[in-house]
GROMACS .gro file of C-alpha atoms in nm:
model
  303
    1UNK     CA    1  12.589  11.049  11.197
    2UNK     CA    2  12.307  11.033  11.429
    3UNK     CA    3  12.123  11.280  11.347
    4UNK     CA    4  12.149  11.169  10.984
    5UNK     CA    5  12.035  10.836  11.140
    6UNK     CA    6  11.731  11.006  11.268
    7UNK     CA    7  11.635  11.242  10.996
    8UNK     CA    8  11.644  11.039  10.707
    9UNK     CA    9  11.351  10.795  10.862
   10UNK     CA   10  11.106  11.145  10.949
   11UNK     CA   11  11.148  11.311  10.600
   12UNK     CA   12  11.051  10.950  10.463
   13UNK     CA   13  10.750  10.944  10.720
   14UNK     CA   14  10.637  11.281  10.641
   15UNK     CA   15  10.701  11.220  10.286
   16UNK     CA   16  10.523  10.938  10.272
   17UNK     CA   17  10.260  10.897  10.583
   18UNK     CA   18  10.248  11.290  10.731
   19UNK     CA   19  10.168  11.473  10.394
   20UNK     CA   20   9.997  11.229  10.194
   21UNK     CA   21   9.753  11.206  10.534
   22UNK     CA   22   9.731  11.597  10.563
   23UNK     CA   23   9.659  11.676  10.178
   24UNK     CA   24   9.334  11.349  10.241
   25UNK     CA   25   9.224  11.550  10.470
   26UNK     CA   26   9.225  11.891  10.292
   27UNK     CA   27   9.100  11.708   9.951
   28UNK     CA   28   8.797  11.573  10.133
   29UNK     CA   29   8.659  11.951  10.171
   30UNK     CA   30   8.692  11.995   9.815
   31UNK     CA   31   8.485  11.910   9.500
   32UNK     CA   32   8.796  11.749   9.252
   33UNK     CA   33   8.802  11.475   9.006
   34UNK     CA   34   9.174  11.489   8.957
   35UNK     CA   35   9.204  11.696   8.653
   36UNK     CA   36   9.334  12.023   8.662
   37UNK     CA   37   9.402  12.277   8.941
   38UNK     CA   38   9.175  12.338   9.339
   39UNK     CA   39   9.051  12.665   9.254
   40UNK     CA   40   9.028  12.837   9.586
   41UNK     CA   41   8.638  12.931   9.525
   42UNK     CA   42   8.329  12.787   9.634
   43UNK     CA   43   8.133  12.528   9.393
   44UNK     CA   44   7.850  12.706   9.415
   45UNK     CA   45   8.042  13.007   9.286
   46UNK     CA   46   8.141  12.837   8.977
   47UNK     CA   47   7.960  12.737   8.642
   48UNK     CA   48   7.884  12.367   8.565
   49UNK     CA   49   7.882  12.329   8.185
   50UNK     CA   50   7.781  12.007   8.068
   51UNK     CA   51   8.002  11.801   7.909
   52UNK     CA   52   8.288  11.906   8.084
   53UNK     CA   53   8.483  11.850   8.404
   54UNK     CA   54   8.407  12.105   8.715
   55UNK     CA   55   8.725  12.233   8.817
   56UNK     CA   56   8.826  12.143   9.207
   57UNK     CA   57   8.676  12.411   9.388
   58UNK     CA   58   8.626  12.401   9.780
   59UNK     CA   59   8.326  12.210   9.898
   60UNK     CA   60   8.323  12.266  10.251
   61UNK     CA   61   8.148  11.973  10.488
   62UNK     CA   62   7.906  11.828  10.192
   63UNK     CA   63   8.133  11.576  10.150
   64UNK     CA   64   8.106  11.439  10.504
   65UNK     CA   65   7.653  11.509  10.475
   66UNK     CA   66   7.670  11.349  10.131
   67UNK     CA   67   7.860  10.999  10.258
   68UNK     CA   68   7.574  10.964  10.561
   69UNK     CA   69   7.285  11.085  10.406
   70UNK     CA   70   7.306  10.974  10.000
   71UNK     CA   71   7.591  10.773   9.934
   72UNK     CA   72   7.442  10.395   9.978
   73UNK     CA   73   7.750  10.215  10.046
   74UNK     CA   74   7.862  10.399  10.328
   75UNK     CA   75   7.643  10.219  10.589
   76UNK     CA   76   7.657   9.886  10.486
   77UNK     CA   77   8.038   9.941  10.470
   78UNK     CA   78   8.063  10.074  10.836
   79UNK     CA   79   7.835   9.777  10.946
   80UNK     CA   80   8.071   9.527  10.803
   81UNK     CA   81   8.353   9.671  10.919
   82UNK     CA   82   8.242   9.684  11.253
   83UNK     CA   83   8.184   9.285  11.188
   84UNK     CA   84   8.484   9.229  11.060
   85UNK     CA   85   8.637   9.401  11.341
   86UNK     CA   86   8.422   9.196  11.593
   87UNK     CA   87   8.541   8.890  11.476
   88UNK     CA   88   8.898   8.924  11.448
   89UNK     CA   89   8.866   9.062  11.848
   90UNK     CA   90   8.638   8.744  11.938
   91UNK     CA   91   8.785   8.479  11.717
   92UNK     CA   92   9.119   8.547  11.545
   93UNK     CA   93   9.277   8.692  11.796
   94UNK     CA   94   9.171   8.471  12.122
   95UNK     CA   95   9.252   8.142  11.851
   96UNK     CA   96   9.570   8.262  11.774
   97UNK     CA   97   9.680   8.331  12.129
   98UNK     CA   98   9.568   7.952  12.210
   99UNK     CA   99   9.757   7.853  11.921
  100UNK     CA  100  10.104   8.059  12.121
  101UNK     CA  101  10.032   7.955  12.424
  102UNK     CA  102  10.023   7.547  12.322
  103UNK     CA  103  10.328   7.587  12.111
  104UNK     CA  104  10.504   7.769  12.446
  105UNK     CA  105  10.459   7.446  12.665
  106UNK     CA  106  10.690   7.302  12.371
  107UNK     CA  107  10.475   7.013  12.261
  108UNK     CA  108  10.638   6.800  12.041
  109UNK     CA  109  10.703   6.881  11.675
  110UNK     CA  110  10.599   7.262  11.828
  111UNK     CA  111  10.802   7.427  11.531
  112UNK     CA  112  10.659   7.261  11.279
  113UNK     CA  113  10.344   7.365  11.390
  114UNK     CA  114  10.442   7.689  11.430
  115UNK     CA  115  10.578   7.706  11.087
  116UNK     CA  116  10.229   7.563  10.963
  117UNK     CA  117  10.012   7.782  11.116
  118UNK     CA  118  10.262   8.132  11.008
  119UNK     CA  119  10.268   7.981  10.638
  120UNK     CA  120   9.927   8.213  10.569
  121UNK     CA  121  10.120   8.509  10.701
  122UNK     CA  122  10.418   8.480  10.505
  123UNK     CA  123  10.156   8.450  10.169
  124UNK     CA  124  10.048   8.790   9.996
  125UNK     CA  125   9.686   8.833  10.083
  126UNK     CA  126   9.567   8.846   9.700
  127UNK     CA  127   9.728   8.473   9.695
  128UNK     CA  128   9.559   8.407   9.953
  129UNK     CA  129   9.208   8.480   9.807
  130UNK     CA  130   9.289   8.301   9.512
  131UNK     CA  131   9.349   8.024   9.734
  132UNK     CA  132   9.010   8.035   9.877
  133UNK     CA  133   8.814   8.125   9.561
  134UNK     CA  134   8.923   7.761   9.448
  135UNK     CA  135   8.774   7.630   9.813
  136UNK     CA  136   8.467   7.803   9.817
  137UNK     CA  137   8.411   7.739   9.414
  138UNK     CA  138   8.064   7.645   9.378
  139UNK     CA  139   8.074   7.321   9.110
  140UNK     CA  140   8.420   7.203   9.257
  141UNK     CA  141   8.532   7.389   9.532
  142UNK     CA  142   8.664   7.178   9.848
  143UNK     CA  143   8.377   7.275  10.094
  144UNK     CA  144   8.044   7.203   9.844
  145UNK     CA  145   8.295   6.900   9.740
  146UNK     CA  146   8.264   6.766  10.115
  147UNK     CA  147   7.938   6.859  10.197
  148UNK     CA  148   7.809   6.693   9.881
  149UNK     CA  149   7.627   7.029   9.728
  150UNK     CA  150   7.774   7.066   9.375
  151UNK     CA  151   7.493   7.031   9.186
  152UNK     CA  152   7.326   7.284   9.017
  153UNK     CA  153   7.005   7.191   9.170
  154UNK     CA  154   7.188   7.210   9.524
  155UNK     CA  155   7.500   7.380   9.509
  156UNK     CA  156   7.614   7.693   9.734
  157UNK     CA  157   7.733   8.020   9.647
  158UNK     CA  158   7.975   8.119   9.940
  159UNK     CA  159   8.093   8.392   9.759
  160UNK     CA  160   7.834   8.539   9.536
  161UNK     CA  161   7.526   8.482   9.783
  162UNK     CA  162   7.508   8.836  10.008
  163UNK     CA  163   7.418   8.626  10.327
  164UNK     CA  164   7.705   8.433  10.277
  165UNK     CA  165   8.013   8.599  10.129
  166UNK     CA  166   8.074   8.839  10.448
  167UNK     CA  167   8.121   8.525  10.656
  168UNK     CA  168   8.362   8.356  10.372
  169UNK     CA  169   8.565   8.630  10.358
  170UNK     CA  170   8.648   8.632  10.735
  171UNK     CA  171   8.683   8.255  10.773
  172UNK     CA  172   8.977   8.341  10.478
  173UNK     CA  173   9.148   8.662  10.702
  174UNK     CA  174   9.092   8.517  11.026
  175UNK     CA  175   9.312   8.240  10.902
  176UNK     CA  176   9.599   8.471  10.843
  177UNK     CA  177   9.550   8.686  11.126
  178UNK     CA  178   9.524   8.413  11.358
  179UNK     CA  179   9.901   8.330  11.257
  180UNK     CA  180  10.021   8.699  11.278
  181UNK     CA  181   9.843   8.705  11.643
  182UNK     CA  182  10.009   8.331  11.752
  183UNK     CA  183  10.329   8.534  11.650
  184UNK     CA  184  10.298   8.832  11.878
  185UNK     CA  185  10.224   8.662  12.135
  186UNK     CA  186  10.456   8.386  12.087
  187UNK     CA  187  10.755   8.712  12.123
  188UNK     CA  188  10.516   8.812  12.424
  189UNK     CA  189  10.525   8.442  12.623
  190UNK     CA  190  10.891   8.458  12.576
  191UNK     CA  191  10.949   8.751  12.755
  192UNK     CA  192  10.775   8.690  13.053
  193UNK     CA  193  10.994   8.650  13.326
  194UNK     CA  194  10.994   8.263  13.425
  195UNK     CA  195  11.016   8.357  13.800
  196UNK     CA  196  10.642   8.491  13.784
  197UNK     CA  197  10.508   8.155  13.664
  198UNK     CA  198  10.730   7.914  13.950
  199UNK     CA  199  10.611   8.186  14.204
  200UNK     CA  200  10.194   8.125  14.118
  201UNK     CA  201  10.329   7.750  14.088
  202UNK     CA  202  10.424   7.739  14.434
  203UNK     CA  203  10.097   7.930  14.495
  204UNK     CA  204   9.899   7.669  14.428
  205UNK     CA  205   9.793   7.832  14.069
  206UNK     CA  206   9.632   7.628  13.836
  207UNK     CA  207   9.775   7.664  13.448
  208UNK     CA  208   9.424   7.864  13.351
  209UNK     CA  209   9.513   8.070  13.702
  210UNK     CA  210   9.858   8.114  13.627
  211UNK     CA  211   9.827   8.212  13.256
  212UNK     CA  212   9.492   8.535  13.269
  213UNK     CA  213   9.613   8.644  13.674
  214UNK     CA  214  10.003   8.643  13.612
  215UNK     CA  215  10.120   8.595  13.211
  216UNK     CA  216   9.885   8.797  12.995
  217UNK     CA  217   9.896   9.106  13.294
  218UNK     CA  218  10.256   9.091  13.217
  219UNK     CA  219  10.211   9.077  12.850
  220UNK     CA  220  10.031   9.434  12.826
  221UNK     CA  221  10.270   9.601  12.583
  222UNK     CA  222  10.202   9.272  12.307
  223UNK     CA  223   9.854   9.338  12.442
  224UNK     CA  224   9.837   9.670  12.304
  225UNK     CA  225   9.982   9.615  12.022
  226UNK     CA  226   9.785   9.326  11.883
  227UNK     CA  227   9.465   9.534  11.936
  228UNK     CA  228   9.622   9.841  11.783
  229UNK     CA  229   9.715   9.568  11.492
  230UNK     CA  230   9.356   9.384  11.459
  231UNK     CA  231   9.192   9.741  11.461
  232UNK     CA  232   9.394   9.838  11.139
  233UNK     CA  233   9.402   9.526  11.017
  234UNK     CA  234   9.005   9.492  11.031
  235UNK     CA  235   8.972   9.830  10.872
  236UNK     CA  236   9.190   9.824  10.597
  237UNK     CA  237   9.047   9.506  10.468
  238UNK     CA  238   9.083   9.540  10.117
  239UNK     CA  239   9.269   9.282   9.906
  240UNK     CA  240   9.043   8.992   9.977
  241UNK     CA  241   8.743   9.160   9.899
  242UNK     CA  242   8.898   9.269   9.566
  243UNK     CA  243   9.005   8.938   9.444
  244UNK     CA  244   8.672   8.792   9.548
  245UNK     CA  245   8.478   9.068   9.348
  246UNK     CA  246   8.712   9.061   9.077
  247UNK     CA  247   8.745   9.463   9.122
  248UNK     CA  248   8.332   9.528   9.079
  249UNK     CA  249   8.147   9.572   9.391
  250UNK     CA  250   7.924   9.288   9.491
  251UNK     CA  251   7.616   9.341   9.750
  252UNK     CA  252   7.720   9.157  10.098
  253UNK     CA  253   8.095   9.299  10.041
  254UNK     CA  254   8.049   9.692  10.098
  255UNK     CA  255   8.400   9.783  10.312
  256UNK     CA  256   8.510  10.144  10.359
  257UNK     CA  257   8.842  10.107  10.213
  258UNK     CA  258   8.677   9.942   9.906
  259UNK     CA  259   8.482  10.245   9.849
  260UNK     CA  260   8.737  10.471   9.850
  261UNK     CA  261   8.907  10.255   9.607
  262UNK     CA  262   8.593  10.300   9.365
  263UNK     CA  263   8.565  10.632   9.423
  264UNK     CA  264   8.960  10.744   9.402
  265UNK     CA  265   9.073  10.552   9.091
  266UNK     CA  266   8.713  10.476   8.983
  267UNK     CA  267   8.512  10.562   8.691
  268UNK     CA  268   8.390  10.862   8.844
  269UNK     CA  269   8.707  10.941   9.008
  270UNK     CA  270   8.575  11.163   9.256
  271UNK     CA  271   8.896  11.244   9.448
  272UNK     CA  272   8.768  11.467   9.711
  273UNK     CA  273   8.472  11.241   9.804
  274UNK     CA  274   8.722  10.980   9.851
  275UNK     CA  275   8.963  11.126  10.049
  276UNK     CA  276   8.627  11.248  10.274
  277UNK     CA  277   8.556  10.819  10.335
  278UNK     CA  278   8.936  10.771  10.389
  279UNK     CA  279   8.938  11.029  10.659
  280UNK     CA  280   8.631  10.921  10.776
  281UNK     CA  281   8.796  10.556  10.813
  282UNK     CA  282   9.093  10.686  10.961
  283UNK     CA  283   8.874  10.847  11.267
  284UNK     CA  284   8.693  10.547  11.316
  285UNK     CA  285   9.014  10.341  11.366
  286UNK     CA  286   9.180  10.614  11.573
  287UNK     CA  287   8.858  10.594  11.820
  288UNK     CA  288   8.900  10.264  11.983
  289UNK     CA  289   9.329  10.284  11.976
  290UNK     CA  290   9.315  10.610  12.147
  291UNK     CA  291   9.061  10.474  12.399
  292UNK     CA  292   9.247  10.166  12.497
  293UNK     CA  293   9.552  10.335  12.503
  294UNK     CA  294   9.474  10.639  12.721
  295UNK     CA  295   9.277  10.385  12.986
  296UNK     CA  296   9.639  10.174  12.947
  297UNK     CA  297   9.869  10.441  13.018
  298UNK     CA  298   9.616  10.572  13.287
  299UNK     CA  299   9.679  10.213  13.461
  300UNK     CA  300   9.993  10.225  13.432
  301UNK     CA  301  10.059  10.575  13.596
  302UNK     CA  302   9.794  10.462  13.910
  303UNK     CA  303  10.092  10.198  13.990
   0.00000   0.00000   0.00000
C-alpha cells in the first residue's frame, strides 16, 4: 500500500513536470513548428521550399544566439521581469509580512481582516485583471474618476501608455501576492515557539528587537519558501498581462512567459524557439533559488 502511496504521485510528476520539462529542453535545439515528425538531420542539411512547412530538423544552439541577438522581445522581457521580481521582494512581500505580523498581536476584528486581505488570493488571476481593467479604465475607471482626469483632453492611459502599464500591472499582482505572503507567514508566526519571545521579553527586547533578532531567524524554513514562491511567482507572470493586452502584445508589457506563449501557440508557432525562451526562463528562476538555498543549508550545517 505504501509503495502504491508513493508511486502513483512520481509517475504523475514525471508524467506531468519531469518529461514535459526534458522534451522543452530537447525541442529548444531543434527547428519545429509542430507539424510533422524531428527529423534527426541538420537544417542546413535540408531543403526549404517555399510555401511549405520545414520539417523539425535539429538546430543546435541558434536558438539560444537568435533569442539574444535578433529576437526584440527578449530583452525588454528579461528587464521587466527582473522588475517585477524586484518589486514583489521590496514591496509585496515585506507588506504582506506587516500585514501577518499585525494580525498575530490579535487586534480586534483580526479575522476579518485577514479574510479581507486573502479575498485576492482566493480570486483566479484573469478575474482579477478584469477587476482592475474597470479601475484603471481611462473615461470611467476608479483612479482617473478620483483624480479628476477623465477627459479626453486630460485623461490617463494606465494601461495602454508604455511608461505606465508595467507599474499598473504590479500595483494589480502585488495585491494578491501580498495576501498569499501575509498567509505564509501568518502559518510561520504560529509556529514559533512562544518561549523565544517571553525570553527576549525579559531581555529587555523591544517588539522591533524581538521580532528581526528572535522571530523571523526562527522562521527560516517560511523564509525560504516565500522567496522560492515570489521568484516563480514573478517569473511566470502571465495571466494579467494577457487580460490587459487582450492576447496581442502591447509595448511596456514584454514578459518571458508571454513570449513563449506567442511563439508556442502563436501564429508562427515556432515550437522549438519557444521551448528555447521557456528553458531560458526556467534557468533564470533556478539561479537565485539555488543560491539562497545552498548559502541556507550552508548556515545551517555551520551550527
Amino acid at each position: 500500500m505504501a509503495t502504491v502511496m508513493v508511486a502513483v504521485p512520481l509517475l504523475l510528476a514525471a508524467a506531468f513536470v519531469w518529461l514535459p520539462a526534458l522534451a522543452s529542453v530537447g525541442l529548444s535545439f531543434t527547428k519545429w513548428t509542430g507539424v510533422g515528425p524531428i527529423k534527426l538531420t541538420s537544417c542546413a542539411d535540408l531543403p526549404s521550399l517555399p510555401g511549405l512547412p520545414q520539417p523539425g530538423c535539429l538546430f543546435g544552439v541558434q536558438n539560444y544566439h537568435q533569442a539574444v541577438t535578433v529576437y526584440p522581445d527578449f530583452w525588454p522581457a528579461v528587464e521587466h521581469n527582473a522588475i517585477w521580481l524586484g518589486v514583489f521582494i521590496c514591496f509585496a512581500t515585506p507588506l504582506g509580512m506587516l500585514f501577518a505580523v499585525i494580525i498575530d498581536r490579535g487586534i480586534a476584528g483580526s479575522r476579518l481582516y485577514q479574510s479581507i486581505l486573502f479575498l485576492p488570493v482566493m480570486l483566479s488571476l484573469a478575474l482579477i485583471g478584469i477587476i482592475w481593467e474597470l479601475v484603471y479604465a481611462p473615461n470611467y475607471g476608479l483612479v482617473n474618476s478620483v483624480i479628476g482626469r477623465t477627459g479626453n483632453d486630460n485623461l490617463i492611459d494606465w494601461l495602454g501608455d508604455p511608461h505606465l502599464n508595467l507599474w499598473a500591472l504590479l500595483v494589480e499582482a502585488s495585491w494578491r501576492q501580498a495576501g498569499y505572503v501575509m498567509v505564509l507567514y501568518l502559518a510561520g508566526l504560529k509556529a514559533v515557539d512562544p518561549s523565544l519571545r517571553e525570553a527576549a521579553v525579559m531581555d529587555g527586547a523591544t517588539g522591533w528587537q524581538t521580532f528581526w533578532r528572535v522571530v523571523f531567524p526562527a522562521m527560516r524554513p517560511i523564509n525560504i519558501v516565500v522567496l522560492v514562491v515570489t521568484v516563480i511567482e514573478s517569473l511566470r507572470a502571465f495571466d494579467l498581462v494577457y487580460i490587459t493586452s487582450h492576447g496581442n502584445p502591447l509595448h511596456g508589457l514584454e514578459l518571458l512567459s508571454v513570449s513563449v506563449t506567442q511563439n508556442i501557440v502563436g501564429e508562427t508557432q515556432r515550437i522549438g524557439f519557444g521551448s528555447t525562451l521557456g528553458v531560458i526562463l526556467l534557468l533564470i528562476s533556478l539561479v537565485p533559488i539555488c543560491t539562497f538555498l545552498f548559502q541556507a543549508f550552508r548556515r545551517e550545517e555551520h551550527r
